[in-house]
Amino acid sequence: MMEYDVPTQADNAILTFDVVNVRAAFPILHQQVHGKPLAYLDSAATSQKPTCVIEAIDDYYRRYNSNVHRGVHKLAEEATHEYEQARVKIARFIGSPSHTQIVYTRGTTESINLVASAWGDANVGEGDEVLVTHMEHHSNIVPWQMLCKRTGATLVVAPIDKTGTLVMDAFERQLTERTKVVAVAHVSNALGTINPIERIIELAHGVGAVVVVDGAQAVPHMQVNVEALDADFYAFSGHKMCGPTGIGVLYGKADRLEAMGPYQGGGDMIKSVTFKHTEYNDVPYRFEAGTPNIVGGIGLGVAVDYLTGVGMDKIAAYEHELLEYGTAALQQIDGLRLIGTADRKAGVLSFVLDGIHPYDMAPILDRQGVAVRTGHHCAQPVMDFFGVPATARASLAFYNTRAEIDQLFVALKKAKEMLA
Ligand code: PLP
């Protein structure tokens, strides 16, 4: 037991969740770094992968590597089947009414760029506004800035308060008939804030705006139902949810996707091509030009099965209690300031230590086996708002333990002794 107070209710979720069994599925976690047990607290950057995902990737390349959609031989048929079955699983996982509303992309970044280009160019013009929030990841700022530059629309930014909570009154006032799109994170990667996404979507629809949700930090940590949310578009990345890198998803409402032209041109996104005219393919293939990340899709399907098996509700409850435990721990450290203290938070602990630059802290933590991220977390406007150049960020997943938080606590004390 460490020297800080622990919220008592934390015990329930932590004790009923079989984290030892969960950890057994992640080979990478069982290693030493600089002679210390690894405490991987960087899952917001990328999650670790369970054996079933690693084996599915291996199996594909060893047994049935082949291109999809075109071949009629056995290997091509199996690859196509597995790749398309994964799309069905992903649709079910996020409550999409149909697998045809699941567009494979490289990740959240590409999903948002796809909407900004294929939907934005056709629907946003001079005098229109794109409303984002101050807590967005660069991936949900820059594509909209680029769209505004191309079209003459204006980027409007909804403010946050000093806890890192979206100021809803201001957001509501900024919504007008000029607002064509609201692009908002479900969960902030730099602060952990969980936005009231249902209300945001409802309000945005009230002025006729289309809502694009950046779900990169939500889908891995809670049950998301895109249909219940009524999101127009919802973007997320496979690698943050136990899947491979280089694969992600754009969910879209059927009528929105149907009305959109293609994103990139090439093979697979067409029905027929002559030099005079090209007929585009049906949704979602219309948005998937070229040979896709086949093994990525298959691996993501296996990751989705795995997460479903563990249970998203259990994952959310366990991570929440771990967050409370971690918050209580960090608050005991003199001179530590948490950046992001919203009432509703996911498992992100961003912080700064008085008089110590995060970049000096990180190597000391690393020597103690603790993997955290330091930097602006691709959210420079958040850093500017809090008046810090960078933060250290410990981000939690369901395979983390209290012992790892204790290890972070001890490592931070050591960093203080050495640097303060
Ligand atoms: N949005 C949020 C909130 C994120 O945390 C991230 C990645 O950290 C992204 C978008 C970009 O995701 P990707 O790099 O997988 O495209």
Coordinates of N, CA, C and O in Angstrom, one line a residue, residues 126-228:
E126 N -17.9 30.0 -48.8 CA -17.6 31.3 -48.2 C -18.7 31.8 -47.3 O -19.9 31.6 -47.6
G127 N -18.3 32.3 -46.2 CA -19.4 32.8 -45.2 C -19.8 31.7 -44.2 O -20.4 32.0 -43.2
D128 N -19.5 30.5 -44.6 CA -19.9 29.4 -43.6 C -18.8 29.3 -42.5 O -17.7 29.8 -42.6
E129 N -19.2 28.6 -41.5 CA -18.3 28.4 -40.3 C -18.1 26.9 -40.0 O -19.1 26.1 -40.1
V130 N -16.9 26.7 -39.5 CA -16.6 25.3 -39.0 C -16.3 25.5 -37.5 O -15.4 26.3 -37.2
L131 N -17.0 24.8 -36.7 CA -16.9 25.0 -35.2 C -16.1 23.9 -34.6 O -16.6 22.7 -34.7
V132 N -15.0 24.2 -34.1 CA -14.2 23.1 -33.3 C -14.1 23.6 -31.9 O -14.5 24.7 -31.5
T133 N -13.4 22.8 -31.0 CA -13.2 23.2 -29.6 C -11.7 23.4 -29.4 O -10.9 23.0 -30.2
H134 N -11.5 24.1 -28.3 CA -10.1 24.5 -27.9 C -9.3 23.2 -27.5 O -8.1 23.3 -27.4
M135 N -10.0 22.1 -27.3 CA -9.2 20.9 -26.8 C -8.9 19.9 -27.9 O -8.5 18.8 -27.6
E136 N -9.1 20.3 -29.2 CA -8.9 19.3 -30.3 C -7.5 18.9 -30.5 O -6.6 19.7 -30.3
H137 N -7.3 17.7 -30.9 CA -6.0 17.2 -31.4 C -5.8 17.9 -32.8 O -6.8 18.2 -33.5
H138 N -4.5 18.1 -33.1 CA -4.2 18.7 -34.4 C -5.0 18.1 -35.6 O -5.3 18.7 -36.6
S139 N -5.2 16.8 -35.5 CA -5.9 16.0 -36.5 C -7.3 16.6 -36.7 O -7.9 16.3 -37.8
N140 N -7.9 17.2 -35.7 CA -9.3 17.7 -35.8 C -9.3 19.2 -35.9 O -10.3 19.9 -35.6
I141 N -8.1 19.8 -36.2 CA -8.0 21.2 -36.4 C -7.5 21.5 -37.9 O -8.2 22.2 -38.6
V142 N -6.3 20.9 -38.1 CA -5.7 21.3 -39.4 C -6.5 20.9 -40.7 O -6.6 21.8 -41.6
P143 N -7.1 19.7 -40.7 CA -7.9 19.5 -41.9 C -9.0 20.5 -42.1 O -9.4 20.9 -43.3
W144 N -9.6 21.0 -41.0 CA -10.6 22.1 -41.1 C -10.1 23.4 -41.5 O -10.7 24.2 -42.2
Q145 N -8.9 23.7 -41.0 CA -8.2 24.9 -41.4 C -7.9 24.9 -42.9 O -8.1 25.9 -43.6
M146 N -7.5 23.8 -43.3 CA -7.2 23.6 -44.8 C -8.5 23.8 -45.6 O -8.5 24.4 -46.7
L147 N -9.6 23.2 -45.1 CA -10.9 23.4 -45.8 C -11.3 24.8 -45.8 O -11.7 25.4 -46.9
C148 N -11.1 25.5 -44.7 CA -11.5 27.0 -44.6 C -10.6 27.8 -45.6 O -11.2 28.7 -46.3
K149 N -9.4 27.4 -45.7 CA -8.5 28.1 -46.7 C -8.9 27.9 -48.1 O -9.0 28.8 -48.9
R150 N -9.3 26.7 -48.4 CA -9.8 26.3 -49.8 C -11.1 27.0 -50.1 O -11.3 27.4 -51.3
T151 N -12.0 27.2 -49.1 CA -13.4 27.5 -49.4 C -13.7 29.0 -49.0 O -14.8 29.5 -49.4
G152 N -12.9 29.6 -48.2 CA -13.2 30.9 -47.6 C -14.2 30.8 -46.4 O -14.7 31.9 -46.0
A153 N -14.3 29.7 -45.9 CA -15.1 29.5 -44.6 C -14.2 30.0 -43.4 O -13.0 30.2 -43.6
T154 N -14.9 30.1 -42.3 CA -14.2 30.6 -41.1 C -14.1 29.5 -40.0 O -15.2 28.9 -39.8
L155 N -13.0 29.3 -39.4 CA -12.8 28.4 -38.3 C -13.2 29.1 -37.0 O -12.6 30.1 -36.7
V156 N -14.1 28.6 -36.3 CA -14.6 29.2 -35.0 C -14.2 28.2 -33.9 O -14.4 27.0 -34.1
V157 N -13.7 28.7 -32.7 CA -13.2 27.8 -31.7 C -14.0 28.0 -30.4 O -14.1 29.1 -29.8
A158 N -14.6 26.9 -29.9 CA -15.4 27.0 -28.7 C -14.4 26.9 -27.5 O -13.5 26.0 -27.5
P159 N -14.6 27.7 -26.5 CA -13.6 27.7 -25.4 C -13.8 26.6 -24.4 O -14.8 26.0 -24.3
I160 N -12.7 26.4 -23.6 CA -12.7 25.5 -22.5 C -12.4 26.3 -21.2 O -11.9 27.4 -21.3
D161 N -12.7 25.7 -20.1 CA -12.4 26.5 -18.8 C -11.1 25.9 -18.2 O -10.5 25.0 -18.8
K162 N -10.8 26.4 -17.0 CA -9.5 26.0 -16.4 C -9.4 24.5 -15.9 O -8.4 24.0 -15.6
T163 N -10.6 23.9 -15.9 CA -10.6 22.4 -15.6 C -10.4 21.6 -16.9 O -10.3 20.4 -16.8
G164 N -10.5 22.3 -18.0 CA -10.4 21.5 -19.3 C -11.8 21.1 -19.8 O -11.9 20.1 -20.6
T165 N -12.8 21.7 -19.3 CA -14.2 21.4 -19.7 C -14.7 22.3 -20.7 O -14.4 23.5 -20.7
L166 N -15.4 21.8 -21.7 CA -16.0 22.7 -22.7 C -17.0 23.6 -22.1 O -17.9 23.2 -21.4
V167 N -16.9 24.9 -22.5 CA -17.9 25.9 -21.9 C -19.1 25.8 -22.8 O -19.2 26.4 -23.9
M168 N -20.1 25.1 -22.3 CA -21.3 24.8 -23.1 C -22.1 26.0 -23.5 O -22.7 26.1 -24.6
D169 N -22.2 27.0 -22.6 CA -23.0 28.2 -22.9 C -22.4 28.9 -24.2 O -23.1 29.3 -25.1
A170 N -21.1 29.0 -24.1 CA -20.4 29.7 -25.2 C -20.6 28.9 -26.5 O -20.8 29.4 -27.6
F171 N -20.4 27.6 -26.4 CA -20.6 26.7 -27.5 C -21.9 26.9 -28.2 O -22.1 27.0 -29.4
E172 N -22.9 26.9 -27.3 CA -24.3 27.1 -27.8 C -24.5 28.4 -28.5 O -25.1 28.5 -29.6
R173 N -23.9 29.5 -27.9 CA -24.0 30.8 -28.6 C -23.3 30.8 -29.9 O -23.6 31.6 -30.8
Q174 N -22.2 30.1 -30.0 CA -21.4 30.1 -31.3 C -22.1 29.3 -32.4 O -21.7 29.5 -33.6
L175 N -23.1 28.5 -32.0 CA -23.8 27.8 -33.1 C -24.8 28.7 -33.7 O -25.7 29.3 -33.0
T176 N -24.7 28.9 -35.0 CA -25.7 29.7 -35.8 C -26.0 29.0 -37.1 O -25.5 28.0 -37.4
E177 N -26.8 29.7 -37.8 CA -27.2 29.1 -39.1 C -26.0 29.1 -40.1 O -26.0 28.4 -41.1
R178 N -24.9 29.8 -39.7 CA -23.7 29.8 -40.6 C -22.9 28.5 -40.3 O -22.0 28.2 -41.1
T179 N -23.1 27.9 -39.1 CA -22.3 26.7 -38.8 C -22.7 25.5 -39.7 O -23.8 25.0 -39.6
K180 N -21.7 25.1 -40.5 CA -22.0 24.0 -41.4 C -21.5 22.7 -40.8 O -22.1 21.6 -41.1
V181 N -20.5 22.8 -40.0 CA -19.9 21.6 -39.4 C -19.4 21.8 -38.0 O -18.8 22.9 -37.7
V182 N -19.7 20.9 -37.1 CA -19.1 20.9 -35.8 C -18.2 19.7 -35.7 O -18.6 18.6 -35.9
A183 N -16.9 20.0 -35.4 CA -15.9 18.9 -35.4 C -15.4 18.8 -33.9 O -14.7 19.8 -33.5
V184 N -15.7 17.7 -33.2 CA -15.4 17.7 -31.8 C -14.9 16.4 -31.3 O -15.3 15.3 -31.8
A185 N -14.0 16.4 -30.4 CA -13.5 15.2 -29.8 C -14.5 14.6 -28.8 O -15.1 15.3 -28.0
H186 N -14.7 13.3 -28.9 CA -15.5 12.7 -27.9 C -14.8 12.7 -26.5 O -15.4 13.1 -25.5
V187 N -13.5 12.3 -26.6 CA -12.6 12.4 -25.4 C -11.3 13.1 -25.8 O -10.7 12.7 -26.8
S188 N -10.9 14.0 -25.0 CA -9.6 14.7 -25.3 C -8.4 13.9 -24.9 O -8.3 13.3 -23.8
N189 N -7.5 13.8 -25.8 CA -6.2 13.0 -25.6 C -5.3 13.7 -24.6 O -4.5 13.1 -23.9
A190 N -5.3 15.1 -24.6 CA -4.4 15.8 -23.8 C -4.9 16.0 -22.3 O -4.1 16.2 -21.4
L191 N -6.2 16.0 -22.2 CA -6.8 16.4 -20.9 C -7.6 15.2 -20.3 O -7.9 15.2 -19.1
G192 N -8.1 14.3 -21.1 CA -8.9 13.2 -20.7 C -10.4 13.6 -20.6 O -11.2 12.7 -20.3
T193 N -10.7 14.9 -20.8 CA -12.1 15.3 -20.7 C -13.1 14.5 -21.6 O -12.8 14.3 -22.8
I194 N -14.2 14.0 -21.0 CA -15.2 13.3 -21.8 C -16.2 14.4 -22.1 O -16.9 15.0 -21.2
N195 N -16.4 14.7 -23.4 CA -17.4 15.8 -23.8 C -18.8 15.3 -23.7 O -19.0 14.1 -24.0
P196 N -19.7 16.1 -23.4 CA -21.2 15.7 -23.5 C -21.6 15.6 -24.9 O -22.3 16.4 -25.4
I197 N -21.2 14.5 -25.5 CA -21.3 14.4 -27.0 C -22.7 14.4 -27.5 O -23.1 14.9 -28.5
E198 N -23.6 13.7 -26.7 CA -25.0 13.6 -27.1 C -25.6 15.0 -27.2 O -26.3 15.3 -28.2
R199 N -25.4 15.8 -26.2 CA -25.9 17.2 -26.1 C -25.3 18.0 -27.3 O -26.0 18.8 -27.9
I200 N -24.0 17.9 -27.5 CA -23.3 18.6 -28.5 C -24.0 18.3 -29.9 O -24.3 19.2 -30.7
I201 N -24.2 17.1 -30.1 CA -24.8 16.6 -31.4 C -26.2 17.2 -31.5 O -26.6 17.7 -32.6
E202 N -27.0 17.1 -30.5 CA -28.3 17.6 -30.5 C -28.4 19.1 -30.8 O -29.1 19.5 -31.6
L203 N -27.5 19.8 -30.1 CA -27.5 21.3 -30.3 C -27.0 21.6 -31.7 O -27.6 22.5 -32.4
A204 N -26.0 20.9 -32.2 CA -25.5 21.2 -33.6 C -26.6 20.9 -34.6 O -26.8 21.7 -35.6
H205 N -27.3 19.8 -34.4 CA -28.4 19.4 -35.4 C -29.5 20.5 -35.3 O -30.1 20.7 -36.3
G206 N -29.6 21.1 -34.2 CA -30.6 22.2 -34.1 C -30.4 23.3 -35.0 O -31.4 24.0 -35.4
V207 N -29.2 23.6 -35.4 CA -28.9 24.6 -36.4 C -28.6 24.0 -37.8 O -28.1 24.7 -38.7
G208 N -28.8 22.8 -37.9 CA -28.6 22.1 -39.2 C -27.1 21.8 -39.5 O -26.8 21.5 -40.7
A209 N -26.3 21.8 -38.5 CA -24.9 21.5 -38.8 C -24.6 20.0 -38.8 O -25.4 19.2 -38.2
V210 N -23.6 19.6 -39.5 CA -23.2 18.2 -39.6 C -22.2 18.0 -38.5 O -21.3 18.9 -38.3
V211 N -22.2 16.9 -37.8 CA -21.3 16.7 -36.7 C -20.3 15.6 -37.0 O -20.7 14.5 -37.3
V212 N -19.0 15.9 -36.9 CA -17.9 15.0 -37.1 C -17.3 14.7 -35.7 O -16.8 15.7 -35.1
V213 N -17.3 13.5 -35.2 CA -16.8 13.2 -33.9 C -15.5 12.5 -34.0 O -15.3 11.5 -34.8
D214 N -14.5 13.0 -33.3 CA -13.2 12.4 -33.2 C -13.2 11.4 -32.1 O -13.1 11.9 -30.9
G215 N -13.4 10.2 -32.4 CA -13.6 9.2 -31.3 C -12.3 8.4 -31.0 O -12.4 7.3 -30.4
A216 N -11.1 8.9 -31.4 CA -9.9 8.2 -31.2 C -9.7 7.7 -29.8 O -9.1 6.6 -29.5
Q217 N -10.0 8.6 -28.8 CA -9.8 8.3 -27.4 C -11.0 7.7 -26.7 O -11.0 7.5 -25.5
A218 N -12.1 7.6 -27.4 CA -13.3 7.1 -26.8 C -13.6 5.6 -27.1 O -13.8 4.8 -26.2
V219 N -13.5 5.2 -28.3 CA -13.8 3.8 -28.7 C -13.0 2.8 -28.0 O -13.5 1.8 -27.6
P220 N -11.7 3.1 -27.7 CA -11.0 2.1 -26.9 C -11.4 2.0 -25.4 O -11.0 1.0 -24.7
H221 N -12.1 2.9 -24.9 CA -12.3 3.0 -23.5 C -13.8 2.9 -23.0 O -14.0 2.9 -21.8
M222 N -14.7 3.0 -23.9 CA -16.1 2.9 -23.4 C -17.0 2.4 -24.6 O -16.6 2.3 -25.7
Q223 N -18.2 1.9 -24.2 CA -19.1 1.4 -25.2 C -19.6 2.7 -26.0 O -20.2 3.6 -25.4
V224 N -19.4 2.7 -27.3 CA -19.9 3.8 -28.1 C -21.0 3.2 -29.1 O -20.8 2.1 -29.7
N225 N -22.0 3.9 -29.2 CA -23.1 3.6 -30.1 C -23.4 4.8 -31.0 O -24.0 5.7 -30.6
V226 N -22.9 4.7 -32.3 CA -22.9 5.8 -33.1 C -24.3 6.2 -33.6 O -24.7 7.4 -33.8
E227 N -25.2 5.1 -33.6 CA -26.6 5.4 -34.0 C -27.3 6.1 -32.9 O -28.0 7.1 -33.1
A228 N -27.1 5.6 -31.7 CA -27.8 6.3 -30.5 C -27.3 7.7 -30.4 O -28.0 8.6 -30.0

